[in-house]
PDB file of N, CA and C in Angstrom:
ATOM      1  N   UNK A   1      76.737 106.953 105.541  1.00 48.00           N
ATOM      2  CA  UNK A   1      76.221 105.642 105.244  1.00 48.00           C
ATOM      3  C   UNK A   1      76.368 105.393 103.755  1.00 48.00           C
ATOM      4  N   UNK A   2      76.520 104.001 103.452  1.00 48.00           N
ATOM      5  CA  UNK A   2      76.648 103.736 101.822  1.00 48.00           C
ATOM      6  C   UNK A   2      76.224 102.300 101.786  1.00 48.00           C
ATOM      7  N   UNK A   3      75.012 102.929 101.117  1.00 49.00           N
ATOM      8  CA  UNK A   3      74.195 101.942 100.209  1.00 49.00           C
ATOM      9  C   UNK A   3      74.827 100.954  98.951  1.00 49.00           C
ATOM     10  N   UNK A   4      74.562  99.638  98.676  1.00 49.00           N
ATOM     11  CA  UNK A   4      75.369  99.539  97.826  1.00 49.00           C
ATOM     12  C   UNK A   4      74.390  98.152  97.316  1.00 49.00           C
ATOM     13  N   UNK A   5      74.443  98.152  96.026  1.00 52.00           N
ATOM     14  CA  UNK A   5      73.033  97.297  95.288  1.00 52.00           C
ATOM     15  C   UNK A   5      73.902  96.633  94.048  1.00 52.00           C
ATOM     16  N   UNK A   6      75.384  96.007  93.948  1.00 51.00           N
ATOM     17  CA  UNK A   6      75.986  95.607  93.511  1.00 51.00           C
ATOM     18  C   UNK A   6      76.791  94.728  94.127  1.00 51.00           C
ATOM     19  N   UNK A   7      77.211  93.151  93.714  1.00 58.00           N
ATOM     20  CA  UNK A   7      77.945  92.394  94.688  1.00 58.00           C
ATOM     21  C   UNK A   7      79.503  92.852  93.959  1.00 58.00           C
ATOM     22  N   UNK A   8      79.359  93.721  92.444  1.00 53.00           N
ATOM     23  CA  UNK A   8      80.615  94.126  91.881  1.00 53.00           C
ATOM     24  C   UNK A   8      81.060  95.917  91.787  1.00 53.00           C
ATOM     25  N   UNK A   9      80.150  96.066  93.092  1.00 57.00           N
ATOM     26  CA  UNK A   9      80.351  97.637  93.671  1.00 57.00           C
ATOM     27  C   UNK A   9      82.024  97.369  93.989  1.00 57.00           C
ATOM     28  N   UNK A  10      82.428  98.821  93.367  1.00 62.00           N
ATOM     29  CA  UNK A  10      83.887  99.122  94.573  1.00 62.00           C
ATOM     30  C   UNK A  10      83.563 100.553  95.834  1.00 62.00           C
ATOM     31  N   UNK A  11      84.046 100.061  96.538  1.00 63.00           N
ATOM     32  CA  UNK A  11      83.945 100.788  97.609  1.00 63.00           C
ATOM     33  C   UNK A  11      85.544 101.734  98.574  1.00 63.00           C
ATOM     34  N   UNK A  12      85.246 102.566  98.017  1.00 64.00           N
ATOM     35  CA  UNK A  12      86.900 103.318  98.938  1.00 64.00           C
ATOM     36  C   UNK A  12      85.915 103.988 100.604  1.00 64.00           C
ATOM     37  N   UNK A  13      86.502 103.775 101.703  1.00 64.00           N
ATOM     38  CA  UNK A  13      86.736 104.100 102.515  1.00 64.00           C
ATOM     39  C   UNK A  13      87.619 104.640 103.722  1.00 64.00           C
ATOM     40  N   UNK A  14      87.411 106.157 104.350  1.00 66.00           N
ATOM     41  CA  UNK A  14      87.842 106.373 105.037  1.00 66.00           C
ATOM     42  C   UNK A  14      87.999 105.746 106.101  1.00 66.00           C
ATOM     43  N   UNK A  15      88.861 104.660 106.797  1.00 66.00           N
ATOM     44  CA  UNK A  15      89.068 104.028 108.062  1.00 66.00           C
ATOM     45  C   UNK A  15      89.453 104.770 109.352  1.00 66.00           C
ATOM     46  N   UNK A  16      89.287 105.876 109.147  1.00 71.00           N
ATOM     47  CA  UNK A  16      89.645 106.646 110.115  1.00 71.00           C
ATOM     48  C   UNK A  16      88.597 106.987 111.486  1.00 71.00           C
ATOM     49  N   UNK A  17      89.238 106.551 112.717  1.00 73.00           N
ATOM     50  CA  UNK A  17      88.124 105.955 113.759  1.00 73.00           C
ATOM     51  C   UNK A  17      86.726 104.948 113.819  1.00 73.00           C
ATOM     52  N   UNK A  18      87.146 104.018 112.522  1.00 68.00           N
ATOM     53  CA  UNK A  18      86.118 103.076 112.137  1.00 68.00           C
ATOM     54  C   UNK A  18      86.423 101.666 113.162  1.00 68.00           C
ATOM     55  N   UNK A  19      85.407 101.414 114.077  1.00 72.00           N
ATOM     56  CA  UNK A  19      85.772 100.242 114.492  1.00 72.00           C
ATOM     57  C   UNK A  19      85.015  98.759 114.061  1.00 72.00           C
ATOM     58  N   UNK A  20      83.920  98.919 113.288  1.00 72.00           N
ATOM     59  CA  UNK A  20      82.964  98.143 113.203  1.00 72.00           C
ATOM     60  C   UNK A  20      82.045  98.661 112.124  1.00 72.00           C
ATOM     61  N   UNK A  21      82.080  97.532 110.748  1.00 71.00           N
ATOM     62  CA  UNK A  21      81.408  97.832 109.667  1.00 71.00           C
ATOM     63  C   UNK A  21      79.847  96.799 109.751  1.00 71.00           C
ATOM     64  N   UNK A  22      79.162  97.395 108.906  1.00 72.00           N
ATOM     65  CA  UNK A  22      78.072  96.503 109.096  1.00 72.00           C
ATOM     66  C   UNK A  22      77.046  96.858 107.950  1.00 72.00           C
ATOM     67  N   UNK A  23      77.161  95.386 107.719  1.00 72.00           N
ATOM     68  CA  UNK A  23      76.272  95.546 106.314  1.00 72.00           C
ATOM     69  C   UNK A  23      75.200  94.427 106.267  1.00 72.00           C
ATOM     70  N   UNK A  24      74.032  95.240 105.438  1.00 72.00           N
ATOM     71  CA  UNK A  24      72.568  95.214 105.428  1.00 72.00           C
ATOM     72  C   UNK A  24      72.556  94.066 104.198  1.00 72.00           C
ATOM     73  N   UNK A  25      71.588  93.394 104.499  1.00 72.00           N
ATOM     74  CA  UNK A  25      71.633  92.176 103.344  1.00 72.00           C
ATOM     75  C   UNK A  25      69.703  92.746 102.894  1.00 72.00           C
ATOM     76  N   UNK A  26      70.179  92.287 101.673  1.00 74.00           N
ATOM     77  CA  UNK A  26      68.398  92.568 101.194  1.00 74.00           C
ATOM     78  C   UNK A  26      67.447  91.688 101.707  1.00 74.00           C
ATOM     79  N   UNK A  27      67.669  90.579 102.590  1.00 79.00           N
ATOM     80  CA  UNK A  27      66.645  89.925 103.028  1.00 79.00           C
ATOM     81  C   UNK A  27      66.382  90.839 104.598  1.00 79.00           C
ATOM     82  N   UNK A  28      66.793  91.550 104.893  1.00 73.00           N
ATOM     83  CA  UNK A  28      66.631  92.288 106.232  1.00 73.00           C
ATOM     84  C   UNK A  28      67.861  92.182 107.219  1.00 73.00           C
ATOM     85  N   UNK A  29      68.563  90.980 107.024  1.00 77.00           N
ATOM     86  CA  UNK A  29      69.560  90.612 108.231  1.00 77.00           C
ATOM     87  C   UNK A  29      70.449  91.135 108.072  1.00 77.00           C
ATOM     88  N   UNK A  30      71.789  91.250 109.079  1.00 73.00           N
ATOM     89  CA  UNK A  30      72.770  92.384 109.154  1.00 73.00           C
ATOM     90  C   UNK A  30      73.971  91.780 109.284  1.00 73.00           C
ATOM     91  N   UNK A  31      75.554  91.506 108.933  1.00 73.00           N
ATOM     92  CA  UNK A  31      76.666  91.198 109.230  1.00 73.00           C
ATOM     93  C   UNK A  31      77.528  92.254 110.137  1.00 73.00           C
ATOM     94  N   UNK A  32      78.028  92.156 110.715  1.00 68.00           N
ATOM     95  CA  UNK A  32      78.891  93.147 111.153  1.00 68.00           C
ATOM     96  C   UNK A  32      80.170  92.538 111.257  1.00 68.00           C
ATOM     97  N   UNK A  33      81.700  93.400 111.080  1.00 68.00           N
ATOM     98  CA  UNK A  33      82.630  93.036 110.718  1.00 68.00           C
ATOM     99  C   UNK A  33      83.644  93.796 111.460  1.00 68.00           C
ATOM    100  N   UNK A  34      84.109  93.563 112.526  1.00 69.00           N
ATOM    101  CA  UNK A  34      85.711  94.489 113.096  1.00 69.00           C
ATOM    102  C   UNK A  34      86.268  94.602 112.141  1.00 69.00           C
ATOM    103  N   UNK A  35      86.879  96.327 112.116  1.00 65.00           N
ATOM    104  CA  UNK A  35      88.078  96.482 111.245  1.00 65.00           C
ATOM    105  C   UNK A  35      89.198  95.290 111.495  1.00 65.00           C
ATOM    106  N   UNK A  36      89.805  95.393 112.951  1.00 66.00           N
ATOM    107  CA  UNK A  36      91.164  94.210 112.880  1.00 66.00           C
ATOM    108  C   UNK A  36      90.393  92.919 112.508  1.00 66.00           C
ATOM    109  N   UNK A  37      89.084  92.622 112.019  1.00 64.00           N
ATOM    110  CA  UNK A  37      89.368  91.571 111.533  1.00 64.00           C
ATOM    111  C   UNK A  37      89.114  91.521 109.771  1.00 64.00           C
ATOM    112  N   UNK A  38      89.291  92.197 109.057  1.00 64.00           N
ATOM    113  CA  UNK A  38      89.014  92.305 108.341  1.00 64.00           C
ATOM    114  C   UNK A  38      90.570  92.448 107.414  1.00 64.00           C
ATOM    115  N   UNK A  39      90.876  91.120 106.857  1.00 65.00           N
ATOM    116  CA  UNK A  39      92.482  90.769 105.688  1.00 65.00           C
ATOM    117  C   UNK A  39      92.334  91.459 104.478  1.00 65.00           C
ATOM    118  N   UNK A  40      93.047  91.904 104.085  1.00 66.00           N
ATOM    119  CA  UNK A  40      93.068  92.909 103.082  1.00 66.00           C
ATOM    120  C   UNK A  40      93.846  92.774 102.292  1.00 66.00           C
ATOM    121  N   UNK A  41      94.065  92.050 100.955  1.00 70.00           N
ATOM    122  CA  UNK A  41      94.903  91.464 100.150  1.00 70.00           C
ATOM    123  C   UNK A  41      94.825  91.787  99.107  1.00 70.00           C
ATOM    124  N   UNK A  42      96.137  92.742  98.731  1.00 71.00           N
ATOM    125  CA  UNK A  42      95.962  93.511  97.405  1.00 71.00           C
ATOM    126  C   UNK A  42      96.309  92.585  96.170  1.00 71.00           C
ATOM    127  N   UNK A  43      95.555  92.351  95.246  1.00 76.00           N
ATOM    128  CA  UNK A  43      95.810  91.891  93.796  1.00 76.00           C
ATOM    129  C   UNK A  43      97.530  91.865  93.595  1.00 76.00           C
ATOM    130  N   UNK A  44      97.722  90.644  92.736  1.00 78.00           N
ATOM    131  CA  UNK A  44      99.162  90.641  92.444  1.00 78.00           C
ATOM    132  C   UNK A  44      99.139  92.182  91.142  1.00 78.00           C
ATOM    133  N   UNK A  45     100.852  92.793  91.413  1.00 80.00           N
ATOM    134  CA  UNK A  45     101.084  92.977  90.316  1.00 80.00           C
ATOM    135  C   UNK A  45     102.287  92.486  89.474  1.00 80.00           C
ATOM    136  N   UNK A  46     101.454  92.592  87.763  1.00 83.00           N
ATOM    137  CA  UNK A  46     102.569  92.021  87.207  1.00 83.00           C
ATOM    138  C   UNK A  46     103.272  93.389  86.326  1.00 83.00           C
ATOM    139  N   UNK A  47     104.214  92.964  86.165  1.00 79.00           N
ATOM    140  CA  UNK A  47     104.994  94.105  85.404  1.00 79.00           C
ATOM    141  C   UNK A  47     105.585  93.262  84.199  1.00 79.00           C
ATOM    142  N   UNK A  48     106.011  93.797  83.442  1.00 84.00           N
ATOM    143  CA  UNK A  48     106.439  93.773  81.982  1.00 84.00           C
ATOM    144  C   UNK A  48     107.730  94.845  81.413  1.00 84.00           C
ATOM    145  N   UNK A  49     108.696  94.235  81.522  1.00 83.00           N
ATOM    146  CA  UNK A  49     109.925  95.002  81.202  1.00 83.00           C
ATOM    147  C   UNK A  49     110.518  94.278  79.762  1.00 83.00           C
ATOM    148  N   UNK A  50     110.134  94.916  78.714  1.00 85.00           N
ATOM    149  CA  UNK A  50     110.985  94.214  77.551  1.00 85.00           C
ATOM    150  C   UNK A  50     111.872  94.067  76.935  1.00 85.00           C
ATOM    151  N   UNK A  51     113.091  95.354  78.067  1.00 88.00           N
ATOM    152  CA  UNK A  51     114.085  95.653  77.766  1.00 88.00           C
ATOM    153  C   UNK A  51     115.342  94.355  78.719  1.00 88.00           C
ATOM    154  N   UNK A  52     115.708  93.057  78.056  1.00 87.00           N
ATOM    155  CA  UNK A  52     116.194  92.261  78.974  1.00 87.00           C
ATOM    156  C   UNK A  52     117.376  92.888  79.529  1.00 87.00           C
ATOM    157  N   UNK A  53     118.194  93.809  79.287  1.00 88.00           N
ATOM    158  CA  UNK A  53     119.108  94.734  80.292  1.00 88.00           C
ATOM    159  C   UNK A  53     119.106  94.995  81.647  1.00 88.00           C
ATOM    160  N   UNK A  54     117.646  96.044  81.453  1.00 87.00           N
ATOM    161  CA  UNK A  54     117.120  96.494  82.009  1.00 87.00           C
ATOM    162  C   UNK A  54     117.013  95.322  83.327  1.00 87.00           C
ATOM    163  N   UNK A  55     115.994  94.665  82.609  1.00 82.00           N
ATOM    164  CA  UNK A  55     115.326  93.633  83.178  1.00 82.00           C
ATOM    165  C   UNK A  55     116.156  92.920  84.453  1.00 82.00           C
ATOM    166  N   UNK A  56     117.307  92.633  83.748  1.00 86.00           N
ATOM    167  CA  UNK A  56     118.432  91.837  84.419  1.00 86.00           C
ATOM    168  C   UNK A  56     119.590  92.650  85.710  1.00 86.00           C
ATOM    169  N   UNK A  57     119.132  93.942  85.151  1.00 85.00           N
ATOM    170  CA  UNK A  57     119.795  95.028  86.357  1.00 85.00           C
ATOM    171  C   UNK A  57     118.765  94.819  87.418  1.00 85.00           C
ATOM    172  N   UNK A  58     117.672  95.024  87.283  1.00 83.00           N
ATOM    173  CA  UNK A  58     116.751  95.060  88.537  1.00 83.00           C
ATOM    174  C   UNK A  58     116.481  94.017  89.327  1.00 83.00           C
ATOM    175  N   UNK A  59     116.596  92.613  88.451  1.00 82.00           N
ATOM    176  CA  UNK A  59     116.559  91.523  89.076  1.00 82.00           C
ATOM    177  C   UNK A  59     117.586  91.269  89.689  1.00 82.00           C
ATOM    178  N   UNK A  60     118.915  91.837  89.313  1.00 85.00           N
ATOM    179  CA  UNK A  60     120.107  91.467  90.075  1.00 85.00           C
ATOM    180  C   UNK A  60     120.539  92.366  91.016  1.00 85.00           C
ATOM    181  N   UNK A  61     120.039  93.607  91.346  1.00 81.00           N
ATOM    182  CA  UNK A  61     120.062  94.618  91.600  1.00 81.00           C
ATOM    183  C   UNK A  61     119.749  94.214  93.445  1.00 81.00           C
ATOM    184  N   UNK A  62     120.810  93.998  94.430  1.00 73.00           N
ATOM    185  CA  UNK A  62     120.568  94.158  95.902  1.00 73.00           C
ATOM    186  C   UNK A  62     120.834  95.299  96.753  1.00 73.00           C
ATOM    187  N   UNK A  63     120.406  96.508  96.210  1.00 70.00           N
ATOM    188  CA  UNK A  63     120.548  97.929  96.619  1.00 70.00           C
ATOM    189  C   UNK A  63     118.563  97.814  97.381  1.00 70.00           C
ATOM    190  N   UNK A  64     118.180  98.282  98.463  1.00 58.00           N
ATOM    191  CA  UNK A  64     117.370  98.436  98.936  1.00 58.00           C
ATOM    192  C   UNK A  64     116.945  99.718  99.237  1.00 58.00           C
TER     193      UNK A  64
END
């Protein structure tokens, strides 16, 4: 079980045989959440290449 008293907690979890999360609100009431429903959208990343060579090989680059 994991307690959590931050709305800017991070949380890593094992999903492994998890079907159903459920979380406790401080007024007493409870959410519960299916894993399949639960979207999971990782942060963009940005990258920074300052070498424009470089830069221009990878962007042109259709090797997969």
């Amino acid at each position: 079980m994991c307690y959590i008293n931050s709305t800017a907690s991070i949380i890593t979890l094992n999903w492994t045989n998890v079907h159903v999360t459920e979380i406790s609100r401080t007024d007493g009431s409870s959410a519960h959440f299916y894993v399949d429903d639960i979207v999971f959208t990782p942060p963009p990343c940005i990258v920074t290449i300052p070498d424009v060579n470089f830069k221009s090989y990878l962007v042109n680059n259709t090797a997969k």
